[in-house]
Coordinates of C-alpha atoms in Angstrom, one line a residue:
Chain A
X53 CA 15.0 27.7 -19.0
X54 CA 16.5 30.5 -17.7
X55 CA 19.2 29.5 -15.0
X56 CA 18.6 29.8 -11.1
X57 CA 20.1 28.8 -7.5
X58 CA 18.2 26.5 -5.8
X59 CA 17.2 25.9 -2.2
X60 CA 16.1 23.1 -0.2
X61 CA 15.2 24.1 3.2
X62 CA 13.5 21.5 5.2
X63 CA 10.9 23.5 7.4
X64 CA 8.0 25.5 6.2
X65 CA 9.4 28.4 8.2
X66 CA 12.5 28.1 5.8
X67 CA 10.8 27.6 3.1
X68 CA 8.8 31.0 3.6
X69 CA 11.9 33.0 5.0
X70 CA 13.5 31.9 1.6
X71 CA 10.4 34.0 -0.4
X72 CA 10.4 37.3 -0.9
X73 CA 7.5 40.1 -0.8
X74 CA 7.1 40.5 -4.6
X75 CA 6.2 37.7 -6.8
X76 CA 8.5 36.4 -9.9
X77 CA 12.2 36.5 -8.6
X78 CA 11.7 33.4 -6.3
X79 CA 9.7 30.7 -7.1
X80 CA 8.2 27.5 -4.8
X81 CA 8.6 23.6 -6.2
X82 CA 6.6 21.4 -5.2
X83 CA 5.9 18.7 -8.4
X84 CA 7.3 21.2 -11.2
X85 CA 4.5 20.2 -13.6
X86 CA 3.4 23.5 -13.8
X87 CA 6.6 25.5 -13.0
X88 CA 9.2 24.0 -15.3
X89 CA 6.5 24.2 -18.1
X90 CA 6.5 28.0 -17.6
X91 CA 10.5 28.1 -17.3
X92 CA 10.8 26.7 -20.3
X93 CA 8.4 29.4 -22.2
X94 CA 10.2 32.1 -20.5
X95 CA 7.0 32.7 -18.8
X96 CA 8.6 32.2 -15.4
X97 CA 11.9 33.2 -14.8
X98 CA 13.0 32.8 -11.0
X99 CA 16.1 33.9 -9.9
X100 CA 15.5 31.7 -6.9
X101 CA 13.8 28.4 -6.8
X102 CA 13.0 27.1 -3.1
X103 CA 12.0 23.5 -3.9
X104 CA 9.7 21.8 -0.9
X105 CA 10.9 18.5 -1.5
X106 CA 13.2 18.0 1.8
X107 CA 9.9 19.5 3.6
X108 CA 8.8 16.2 4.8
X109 CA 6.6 18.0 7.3
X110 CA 4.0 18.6 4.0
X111 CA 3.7 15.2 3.3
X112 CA 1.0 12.6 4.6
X113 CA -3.1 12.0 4.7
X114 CA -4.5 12.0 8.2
X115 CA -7.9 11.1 8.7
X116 CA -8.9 12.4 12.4
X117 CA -11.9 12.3 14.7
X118 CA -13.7 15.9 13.4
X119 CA -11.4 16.5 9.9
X120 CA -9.1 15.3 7.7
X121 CA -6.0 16.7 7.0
X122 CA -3.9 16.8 4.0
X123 CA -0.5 17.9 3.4
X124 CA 0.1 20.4 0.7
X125 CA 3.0 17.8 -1.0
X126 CA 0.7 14.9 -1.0
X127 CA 0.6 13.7 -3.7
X128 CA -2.4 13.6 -6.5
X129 CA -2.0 9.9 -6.8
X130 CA -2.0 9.5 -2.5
X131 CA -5.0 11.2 -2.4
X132 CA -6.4 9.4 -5.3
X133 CA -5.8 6.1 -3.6
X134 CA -6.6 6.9 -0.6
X135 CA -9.1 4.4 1.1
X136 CA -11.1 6.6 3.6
X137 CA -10.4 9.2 1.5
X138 CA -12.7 8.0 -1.3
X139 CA -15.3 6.8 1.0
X140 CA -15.5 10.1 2.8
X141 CA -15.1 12.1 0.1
X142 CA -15.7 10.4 -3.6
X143 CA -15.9 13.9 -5.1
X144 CA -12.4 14.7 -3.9
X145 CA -10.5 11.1 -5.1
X146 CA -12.3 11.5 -8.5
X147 CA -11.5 14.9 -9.4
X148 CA -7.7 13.5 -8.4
X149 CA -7.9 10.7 -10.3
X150 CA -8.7 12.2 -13.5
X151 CA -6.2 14.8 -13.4
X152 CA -3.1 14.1 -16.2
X153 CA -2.5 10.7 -16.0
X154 CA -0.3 8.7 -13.8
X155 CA 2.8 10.7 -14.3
X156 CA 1.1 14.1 -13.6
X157 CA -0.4 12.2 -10.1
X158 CA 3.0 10.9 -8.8
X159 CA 4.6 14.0 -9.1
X160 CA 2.2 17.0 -8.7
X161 CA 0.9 18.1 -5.1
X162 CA -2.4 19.4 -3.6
X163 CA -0.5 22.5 -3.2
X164 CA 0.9 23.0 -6.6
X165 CA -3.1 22.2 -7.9
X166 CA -4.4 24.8 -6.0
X167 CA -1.6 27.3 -6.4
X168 CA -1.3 26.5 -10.6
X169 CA -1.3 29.1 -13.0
X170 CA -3.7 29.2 -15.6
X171 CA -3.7 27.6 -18.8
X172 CA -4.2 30.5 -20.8
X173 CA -2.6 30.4 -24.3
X174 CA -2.1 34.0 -24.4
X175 CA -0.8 33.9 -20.6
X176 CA 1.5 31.2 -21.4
X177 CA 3.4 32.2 -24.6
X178 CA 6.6 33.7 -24.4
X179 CA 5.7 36.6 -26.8
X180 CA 2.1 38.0 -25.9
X181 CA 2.7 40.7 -23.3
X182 CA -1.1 40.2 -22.1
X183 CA -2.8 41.6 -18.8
X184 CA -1.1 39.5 -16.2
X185 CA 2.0 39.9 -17.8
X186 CA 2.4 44.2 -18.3
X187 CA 0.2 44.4 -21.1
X188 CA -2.7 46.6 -20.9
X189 CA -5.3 44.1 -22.7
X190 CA -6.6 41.0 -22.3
X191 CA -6.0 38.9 -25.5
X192 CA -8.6 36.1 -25.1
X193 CA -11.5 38.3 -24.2
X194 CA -12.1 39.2 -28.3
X195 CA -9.4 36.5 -29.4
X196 CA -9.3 32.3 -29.0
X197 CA -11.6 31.9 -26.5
X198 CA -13.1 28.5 -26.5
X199 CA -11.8 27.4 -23.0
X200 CA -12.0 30.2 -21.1
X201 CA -14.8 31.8 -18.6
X202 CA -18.5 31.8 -19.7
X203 CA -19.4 33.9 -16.3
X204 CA -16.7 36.6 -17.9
X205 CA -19.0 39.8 -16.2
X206 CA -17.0 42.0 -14.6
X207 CA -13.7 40.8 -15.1
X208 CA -10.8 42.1 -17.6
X209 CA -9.0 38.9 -17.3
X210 CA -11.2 35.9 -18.6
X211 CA -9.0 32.8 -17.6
X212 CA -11.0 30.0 -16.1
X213 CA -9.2 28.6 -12.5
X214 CA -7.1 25.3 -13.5
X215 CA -7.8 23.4 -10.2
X216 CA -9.9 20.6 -10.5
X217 CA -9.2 19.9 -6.8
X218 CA -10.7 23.3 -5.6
X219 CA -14.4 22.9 -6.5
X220 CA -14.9 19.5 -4.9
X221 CA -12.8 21.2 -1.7
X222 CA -14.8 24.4 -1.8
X223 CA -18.4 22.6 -2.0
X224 CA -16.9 20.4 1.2
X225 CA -16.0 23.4 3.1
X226 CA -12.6 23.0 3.4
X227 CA -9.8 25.4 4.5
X228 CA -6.4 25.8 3.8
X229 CA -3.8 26.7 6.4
X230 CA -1.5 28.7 5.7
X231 CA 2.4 29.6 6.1
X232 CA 3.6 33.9 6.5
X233 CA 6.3 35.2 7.6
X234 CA 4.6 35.8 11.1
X235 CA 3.3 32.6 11.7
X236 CA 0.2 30.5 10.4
X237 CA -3.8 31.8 9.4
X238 CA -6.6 29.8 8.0
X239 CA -8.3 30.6 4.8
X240 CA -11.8 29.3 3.7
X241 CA -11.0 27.6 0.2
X242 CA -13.9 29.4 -0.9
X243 CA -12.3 32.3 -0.4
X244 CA -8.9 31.6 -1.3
X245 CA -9.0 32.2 -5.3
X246 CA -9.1 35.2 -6.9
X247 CA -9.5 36.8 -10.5
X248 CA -6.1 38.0 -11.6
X249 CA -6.3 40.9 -13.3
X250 CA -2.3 42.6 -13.6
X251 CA 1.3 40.9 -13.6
X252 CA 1.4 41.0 -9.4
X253 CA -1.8 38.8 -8.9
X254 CA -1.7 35.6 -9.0
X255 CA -4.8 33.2 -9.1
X256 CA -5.4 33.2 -5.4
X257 CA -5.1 35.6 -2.6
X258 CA -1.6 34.8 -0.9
X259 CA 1.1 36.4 -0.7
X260 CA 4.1 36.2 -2.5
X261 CA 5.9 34.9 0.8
X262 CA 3.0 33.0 2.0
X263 CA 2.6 29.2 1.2
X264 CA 0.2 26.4 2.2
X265 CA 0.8 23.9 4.4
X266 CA -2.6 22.0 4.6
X267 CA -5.7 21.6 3.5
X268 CA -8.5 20.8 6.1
X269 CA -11.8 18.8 5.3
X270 CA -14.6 18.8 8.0
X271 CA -15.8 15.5 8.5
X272 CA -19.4 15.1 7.7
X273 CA -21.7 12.4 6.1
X274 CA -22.2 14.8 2.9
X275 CA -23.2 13.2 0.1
X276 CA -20.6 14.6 -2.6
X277 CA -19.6 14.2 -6.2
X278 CA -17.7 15.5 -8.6
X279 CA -18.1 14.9 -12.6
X280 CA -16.4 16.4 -15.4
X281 CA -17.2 17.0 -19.2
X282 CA -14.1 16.4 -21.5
X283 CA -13.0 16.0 -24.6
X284 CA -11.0 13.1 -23.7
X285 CA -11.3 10.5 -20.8
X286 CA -7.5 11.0 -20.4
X287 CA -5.1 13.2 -20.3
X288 CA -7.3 16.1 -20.7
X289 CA -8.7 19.4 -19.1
X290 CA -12.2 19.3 -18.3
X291 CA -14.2 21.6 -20.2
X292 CA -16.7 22.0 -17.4
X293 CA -16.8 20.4 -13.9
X294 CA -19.2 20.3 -11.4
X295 CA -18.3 19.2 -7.5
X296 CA -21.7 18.9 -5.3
X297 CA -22.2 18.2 -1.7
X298 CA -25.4 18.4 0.4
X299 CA -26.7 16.8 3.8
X300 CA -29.8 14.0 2.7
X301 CA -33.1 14.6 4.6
X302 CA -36.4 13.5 4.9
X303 CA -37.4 16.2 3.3
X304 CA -34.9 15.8 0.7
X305 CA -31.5 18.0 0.0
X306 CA -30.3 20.2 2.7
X307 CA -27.6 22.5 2.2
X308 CA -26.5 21.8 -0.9
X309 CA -23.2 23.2 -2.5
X310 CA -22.9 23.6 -6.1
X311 CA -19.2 24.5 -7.5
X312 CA -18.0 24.9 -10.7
X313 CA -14.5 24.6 -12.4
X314 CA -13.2 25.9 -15.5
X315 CA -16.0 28.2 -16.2
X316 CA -14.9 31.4 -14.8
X317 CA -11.4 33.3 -13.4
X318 CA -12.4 31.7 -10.0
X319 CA -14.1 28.7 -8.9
X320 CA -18.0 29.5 -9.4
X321 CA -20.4 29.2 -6.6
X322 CA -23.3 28.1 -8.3
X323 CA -25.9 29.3 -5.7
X324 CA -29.4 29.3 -7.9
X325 CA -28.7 25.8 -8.5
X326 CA -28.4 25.2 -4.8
X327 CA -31.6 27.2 -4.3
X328 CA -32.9 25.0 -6.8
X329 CA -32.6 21.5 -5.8
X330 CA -33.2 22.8 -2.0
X331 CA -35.6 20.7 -0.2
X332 CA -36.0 18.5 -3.5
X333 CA -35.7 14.7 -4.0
X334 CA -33.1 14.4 -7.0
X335 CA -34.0 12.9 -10.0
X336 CA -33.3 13.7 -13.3
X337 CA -36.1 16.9 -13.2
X338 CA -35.1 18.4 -10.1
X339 CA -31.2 17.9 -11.0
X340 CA -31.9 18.7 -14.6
X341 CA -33.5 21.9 -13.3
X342 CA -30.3 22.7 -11.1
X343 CA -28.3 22.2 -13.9
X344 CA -30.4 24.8 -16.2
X345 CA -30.2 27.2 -13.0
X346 CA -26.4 27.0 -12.3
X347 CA -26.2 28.6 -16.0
X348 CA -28.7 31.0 -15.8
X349 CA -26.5 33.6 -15.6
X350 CA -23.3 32.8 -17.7
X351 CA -22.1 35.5 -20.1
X352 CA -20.0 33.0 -22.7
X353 CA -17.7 34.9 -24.9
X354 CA -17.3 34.6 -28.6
X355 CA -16.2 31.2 -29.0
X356 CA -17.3 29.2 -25.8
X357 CA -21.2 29.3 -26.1
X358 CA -21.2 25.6 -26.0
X359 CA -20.0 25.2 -22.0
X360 CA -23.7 26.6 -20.8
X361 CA -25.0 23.1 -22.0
X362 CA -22.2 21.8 -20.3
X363 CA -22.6 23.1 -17.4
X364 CA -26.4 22.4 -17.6
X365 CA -25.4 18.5 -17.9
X366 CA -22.4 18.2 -15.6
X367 CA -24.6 19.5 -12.4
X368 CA -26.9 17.2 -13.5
X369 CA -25.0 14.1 -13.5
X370 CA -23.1 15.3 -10.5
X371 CA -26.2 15.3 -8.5
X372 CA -27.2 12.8 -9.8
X373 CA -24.1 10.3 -8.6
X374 CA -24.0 12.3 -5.1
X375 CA -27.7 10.7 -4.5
X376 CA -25.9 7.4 -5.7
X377 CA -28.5 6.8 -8.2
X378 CA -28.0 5.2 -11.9
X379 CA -25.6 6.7 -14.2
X380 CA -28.1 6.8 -16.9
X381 CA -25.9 8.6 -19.2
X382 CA -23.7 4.9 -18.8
X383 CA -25.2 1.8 -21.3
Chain B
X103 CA 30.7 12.6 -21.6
X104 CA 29.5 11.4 -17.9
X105 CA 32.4 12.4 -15.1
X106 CA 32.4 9.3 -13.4
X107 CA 30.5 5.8 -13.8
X108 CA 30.4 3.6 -10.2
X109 CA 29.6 0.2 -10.5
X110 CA 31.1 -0.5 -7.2
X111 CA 27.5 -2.4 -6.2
X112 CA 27.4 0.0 -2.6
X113 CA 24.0 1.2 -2.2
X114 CA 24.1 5.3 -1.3
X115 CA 23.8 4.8 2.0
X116 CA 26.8 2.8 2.3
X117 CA 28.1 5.3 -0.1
X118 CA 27.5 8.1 2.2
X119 CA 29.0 6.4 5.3
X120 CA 32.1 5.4 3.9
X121 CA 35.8 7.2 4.1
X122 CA 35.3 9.2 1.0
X123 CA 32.1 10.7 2.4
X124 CA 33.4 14.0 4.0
X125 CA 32.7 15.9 0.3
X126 CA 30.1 14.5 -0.8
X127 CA 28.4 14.9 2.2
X128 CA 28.8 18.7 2.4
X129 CA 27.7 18.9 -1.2
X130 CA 24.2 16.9 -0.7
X131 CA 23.9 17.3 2.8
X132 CA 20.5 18.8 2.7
X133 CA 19.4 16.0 0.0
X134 CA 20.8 13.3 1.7
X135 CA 18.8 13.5 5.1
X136 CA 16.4 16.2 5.2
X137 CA 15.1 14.6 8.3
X138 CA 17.9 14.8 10.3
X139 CA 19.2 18.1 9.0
X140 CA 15.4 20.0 10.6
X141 CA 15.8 18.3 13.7
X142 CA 20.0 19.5 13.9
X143 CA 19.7 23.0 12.8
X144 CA 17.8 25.4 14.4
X145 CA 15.2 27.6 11.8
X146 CA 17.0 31.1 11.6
X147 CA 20.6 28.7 10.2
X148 CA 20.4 30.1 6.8
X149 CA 19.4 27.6 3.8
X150 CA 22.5 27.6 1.5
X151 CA 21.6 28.0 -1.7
X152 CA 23.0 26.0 -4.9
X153 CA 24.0 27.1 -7.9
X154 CA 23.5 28.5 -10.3
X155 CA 26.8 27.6 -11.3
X156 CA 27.6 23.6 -12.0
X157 CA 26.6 21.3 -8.8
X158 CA 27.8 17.8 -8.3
X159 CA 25.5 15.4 -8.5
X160 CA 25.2 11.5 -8.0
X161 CA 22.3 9.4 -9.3
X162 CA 21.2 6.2 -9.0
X163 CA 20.4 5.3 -12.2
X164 CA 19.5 1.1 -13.3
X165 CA 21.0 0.3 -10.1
X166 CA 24.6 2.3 -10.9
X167 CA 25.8 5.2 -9.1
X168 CA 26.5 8.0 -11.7
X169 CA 28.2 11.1 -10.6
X170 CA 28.3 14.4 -13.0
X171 CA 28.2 18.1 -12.3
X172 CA 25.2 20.0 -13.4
X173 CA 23.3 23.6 -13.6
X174 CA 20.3 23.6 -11.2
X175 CA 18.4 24.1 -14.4
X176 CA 19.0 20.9 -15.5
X177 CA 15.9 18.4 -15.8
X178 CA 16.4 14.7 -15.1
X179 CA 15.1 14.0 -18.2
X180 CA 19.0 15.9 -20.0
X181 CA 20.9 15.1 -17.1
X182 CA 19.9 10.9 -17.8
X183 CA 20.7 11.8 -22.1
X184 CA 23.3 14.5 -22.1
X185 CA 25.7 13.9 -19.2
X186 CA 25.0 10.4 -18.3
X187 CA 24.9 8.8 -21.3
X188 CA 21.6 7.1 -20.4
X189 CA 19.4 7.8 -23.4
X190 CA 16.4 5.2 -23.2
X191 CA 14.0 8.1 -22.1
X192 CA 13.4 10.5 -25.1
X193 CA 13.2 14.2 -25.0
X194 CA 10.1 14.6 -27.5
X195 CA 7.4 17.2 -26.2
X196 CA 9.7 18.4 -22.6
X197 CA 6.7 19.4 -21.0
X198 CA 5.4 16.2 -19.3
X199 CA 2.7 15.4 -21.9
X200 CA 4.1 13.1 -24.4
X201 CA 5.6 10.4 -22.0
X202 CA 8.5 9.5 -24.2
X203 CA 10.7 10.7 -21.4
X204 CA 8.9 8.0 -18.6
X205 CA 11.3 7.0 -16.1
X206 CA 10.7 5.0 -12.9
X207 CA 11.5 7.3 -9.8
X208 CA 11.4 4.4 -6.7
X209 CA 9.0 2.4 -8.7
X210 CA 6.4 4.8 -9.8
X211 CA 6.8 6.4 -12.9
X212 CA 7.2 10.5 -14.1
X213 CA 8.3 12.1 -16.7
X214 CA 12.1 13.1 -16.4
X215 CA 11.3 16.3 -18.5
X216 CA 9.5 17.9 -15.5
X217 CA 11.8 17.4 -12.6
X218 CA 15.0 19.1 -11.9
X219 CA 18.4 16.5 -11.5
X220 CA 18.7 17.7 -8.3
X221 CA 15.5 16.6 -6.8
X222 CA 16.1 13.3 -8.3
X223 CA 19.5 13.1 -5.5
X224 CA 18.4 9.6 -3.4
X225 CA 15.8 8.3 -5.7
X226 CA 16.2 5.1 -7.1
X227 CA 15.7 5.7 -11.4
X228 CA 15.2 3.1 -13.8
X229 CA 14.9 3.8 -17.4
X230 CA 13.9 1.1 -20.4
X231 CA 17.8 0.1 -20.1
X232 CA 16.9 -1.8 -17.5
X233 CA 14.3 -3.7 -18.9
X234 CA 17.1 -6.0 -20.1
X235 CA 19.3 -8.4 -18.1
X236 CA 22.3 -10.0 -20.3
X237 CA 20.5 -11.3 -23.3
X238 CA 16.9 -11.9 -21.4
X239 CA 14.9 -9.1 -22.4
X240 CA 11.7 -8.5 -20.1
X241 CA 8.4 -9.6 -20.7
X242 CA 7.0 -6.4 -21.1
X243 CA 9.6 -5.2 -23.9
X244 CA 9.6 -8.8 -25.2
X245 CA 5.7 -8.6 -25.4
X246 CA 6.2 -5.3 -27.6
X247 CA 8.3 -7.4 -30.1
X248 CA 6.4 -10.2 -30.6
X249 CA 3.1 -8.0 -31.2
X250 CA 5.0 -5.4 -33.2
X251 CA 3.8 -2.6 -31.0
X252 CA 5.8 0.0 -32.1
X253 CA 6.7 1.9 -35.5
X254 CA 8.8 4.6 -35.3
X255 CA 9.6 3.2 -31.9
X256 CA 10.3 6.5 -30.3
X257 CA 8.0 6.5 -27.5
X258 CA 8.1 3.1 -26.8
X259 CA 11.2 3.3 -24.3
X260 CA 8.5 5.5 -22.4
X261 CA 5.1 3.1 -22.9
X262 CA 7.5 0.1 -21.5
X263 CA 8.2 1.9 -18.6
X264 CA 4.9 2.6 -18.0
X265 CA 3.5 -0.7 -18.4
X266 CA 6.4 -2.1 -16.5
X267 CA 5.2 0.1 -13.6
X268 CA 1.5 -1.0 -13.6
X269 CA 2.4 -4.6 -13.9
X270 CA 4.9 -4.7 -11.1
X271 CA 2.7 -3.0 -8.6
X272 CA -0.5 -5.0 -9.6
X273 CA 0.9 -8.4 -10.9
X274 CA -3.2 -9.6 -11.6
X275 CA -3.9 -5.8 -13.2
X276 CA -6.4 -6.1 -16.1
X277 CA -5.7 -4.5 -19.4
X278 CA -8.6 -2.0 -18.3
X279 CA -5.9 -1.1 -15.6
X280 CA -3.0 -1.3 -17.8
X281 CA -4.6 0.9 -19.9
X282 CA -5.1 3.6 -17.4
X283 CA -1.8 3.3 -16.3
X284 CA -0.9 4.2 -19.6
X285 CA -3.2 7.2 -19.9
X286 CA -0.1 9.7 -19.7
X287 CA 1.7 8.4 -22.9
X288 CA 0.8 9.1 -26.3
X289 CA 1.8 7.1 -29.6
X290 CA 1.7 9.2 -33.0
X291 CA 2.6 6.5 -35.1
X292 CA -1.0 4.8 -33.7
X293 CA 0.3 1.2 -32.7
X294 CA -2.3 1.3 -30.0
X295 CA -3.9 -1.8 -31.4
X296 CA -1.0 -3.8 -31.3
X297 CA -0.1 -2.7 -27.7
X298 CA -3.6 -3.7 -26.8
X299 CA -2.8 -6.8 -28.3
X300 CA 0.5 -7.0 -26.4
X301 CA -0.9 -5.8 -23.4
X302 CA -3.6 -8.6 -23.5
X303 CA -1.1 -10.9 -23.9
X304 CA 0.6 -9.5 -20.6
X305 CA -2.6 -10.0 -18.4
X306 CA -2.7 -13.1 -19.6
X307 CA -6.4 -12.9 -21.0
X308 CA -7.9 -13.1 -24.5
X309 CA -9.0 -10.1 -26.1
X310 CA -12.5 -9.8 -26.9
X311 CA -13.2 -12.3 -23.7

């Protein structure tokens, strides 16, 4: 790891007047999962690292009258235990609870999972000088591409977004707040990732001296779910994931959100298979059909052809949990 | 190879608020009460910065107070083997997928590979070391013995630790819950069996019940 000064400024003001304009000189801690990881392959090496620890004003859960808010340092394992949390929001505490394993949950943030860098083998060794470095070529696109993007059209980058946290906050219509240099704005989660595509853009659309401070949820009665296929139950990436929420009605679903992780360079809005199970009752069929519509259009690359049938069976089952019916993939 | 070993049994506060805390103070102010700094300073005080040459540090390691100087670079993880002297945790993968490197950070466990010494300022660590008292080794350790749950015994230090964690937070925890809470550790050798045994023995419940 290449050496650095470090900073530990106590106010999210600080902490942004500490950033600079451009990214890669100065970096933000928060649980240095990610970040040390790419320090020590030479992938990231900050002059400057501002840690967030002493910023106590990022910590804490509150559950209030129209949202909930969480900090940006709360940690993966608070918001995985969190009581009202996983009544309100199962999809949410879920997707937390599977991430790493009980190390990777006491130490990483909400922040750092939606502000990650990819998991890109290319990206993340030392020696391949690929497009988000200042290469001119993307290495997985014709190369080792079992785990990345299967809805690759249109982009020249085809690393799938890390966050498992993201989908299940996009499909609840949350927001992040964020922290400038002239003051604080509110961005949509669900427009708040981005496909990379050269060395100065990052997964998401802030800016280098921007960071978040909070994540809001709106308070509703969604049901919502979240379900991930893997090759592992632990310690693993999921290969697919798919986050759900929609408002039940006589008339069956209303306003459903389908999301999906790991399956393109952004979270993927899946919205045939919300047109799908639209004013439906779900059961197996109409989630099954969902499921065979959220995938309609994915373009998989050379080596990733098996995620469409992934994707196909994780909507399923993630509807099919939302409408808290059997798990009938579970003997 | 550590600078200095305090066993003086004063807990950091006390540390802090004693005579000799003038320079130790101005080194770690900002770790030391990040509360009370924001509500002193007023937002355009600029944030010093530290390092990148050697900073003094003081840990609180199995409940001794080590002081050493180190790099901001520095993880816990080589801080706790390589100027400490306190070399229960392993250095096996160093990028917070192996375990072997588990250390209790105020009684929740992480890996020491992935976190700067200098965040770990004010935390309470505990490594395997102090899983042993005199000559009374604990049950989780001792549980490990009698079931032979190790081979190589490398990343035991950090499965202990782990276990140790689950079991202390959630006395009653079923080895379904032990298990999980060892989810972030990884065994090449394969003893898994005999930690199952060992960790069925823990929860006090028969396997195969």
């Amino acid at each position: 790891m290449k050496n650095f000064t470090y900073f530990r400024p106590t106010t999210p003001e600080q902490a942004v007047a500490l950033l600079e304009n451009r990214w890669g000189n100065t970096e933000l801690l928060a649980g240095g999962t990610d970040l040390h990881d790419l320090q020590k392959e030479y992938v990231a090496q900050p002059a400057r690292v501002v840690s967030l620890s002493g910023v106590n004003a990022l910590a804490g859960i509150r559950v209030e009258e129209k949202s909930v808010r969480i900090g940006a340092g709360a940690k993966l394992a608070d918001i995985a235990n969190h009581a009202e949390l996983k009544r309100l929001f199962p999809s949410l505490t879920d997707a937390a609870d599977q991430i790493g394993g009980p190390q990777i949950r006491n130490m990483g943030t909400l922040g750092g999972n939606l502000c990650q860098r990819n998991r890109c083998w290319y990206f993340r060794d030392e020696h391949t000088n690929c497009l988000l470095k200042t290469g001119q070529r993307c290495f997985a696109l014709d190369g080792e591409n079992k785990y990345h993007a299967i809805f690759s059209q249109g982009h020249r980058c085809v690393i799938v977004n890390p966050s498992t946290l993201a989908p299940a906050l996009i499909a609840l219509g949350a927001s992040a707040v964020v922290q400038g240099p002239n003051g604080r704005r509110t961005i949509e989660l669900g427009r708040f990732f981005r496909a990379p595509g050269a060395n100065n853009e990052r997964e998401h659309v802030l800016e280098a001296n921007d960071m978040v401070v909070e994540v809001t949820i709106p308070r509703s009665n969604l049901a919502n779910a979240s379900y991930e296929v893997r090759h592992k139950q632990a310690y693993d990436w999921p290969l697919v994931q798919a986050a759900v929420s929609f408002e039940r009605g006589d008339g069956g679903v209303r306003n459903p959100r389908v999301v999906l992780g790991h399956v393109a360079p952004t979270p993927h809005v899946a919205e045939a298979a919300a047109r799908s199970i639209t004013g439906q009752a779900v059961s197996e069929a109409t989630a099954g059909a969902a499921g065979r519509a959220a995938a309609q259009d994915a373009k998989p690359l050379s080596q990733n052809g098996y995620k469409v049938k992934l994707v196909e069976v994780a909507v399923k089952r993630a509807l099919i949990i939302a409408a808290g019916q059997k798990r009938y993939w579970e003997v | 190879m550590s600078d200095t070993k305090e066993t003086t049994g004063l807990s950091r506060r006390q540390f802090l608020k004693g005579s000799g805390a003038a320079a130790a103070a101005t080194a770690l102010g900002t770790a030391a009460a990040p509360g009370a700094l924001a509500a002193q300073a007023p937002a355009a005080q600029p944030v010093p910065g530290m390092g990148p040459a050697g900073v003094k540090i003081t840990l609180q390691v199995n409940g001794r107070k080590m002081s050493s100087t180190v790099e901001p670079r520095v993880t816990l993880l080589d801080a706790l083997r390589n100027y400490l002297d306190v070399t229960g945790c392993k250095r096996v993968c160093d990028r917070g997928t192996c375990g072997a490197c588990t250390v209790l950070l105020d009684n929740k466990p992480v890996y020491a590979c992935s976190m700067l010494a200098l965040e770990a300022q004010g935390k309470e660590i505990r490594t395997a070391e102090s899983l042993v008292q005199g000559a009374k080794l604990d049950a989780v350790p001792a549980a490990f013995v009698r079931f032979d749950a190790q081979q190589c015994g490398f990343c035991t230090p950090g499965f202990v630790v782990a276990m140790k964690a689950v079991l202390e937070q959630n006395p009653k925890a079923t080895p379904a819950e032990v298990e999980k809470g060892l989810a972030g550790n990884i065994c090449r050798c394969g003893t898994y069996e005999q930690m199952r045994d060992a960790i069925y023995s823990l929860c006090n419940t028969k396997r195969g019940s």
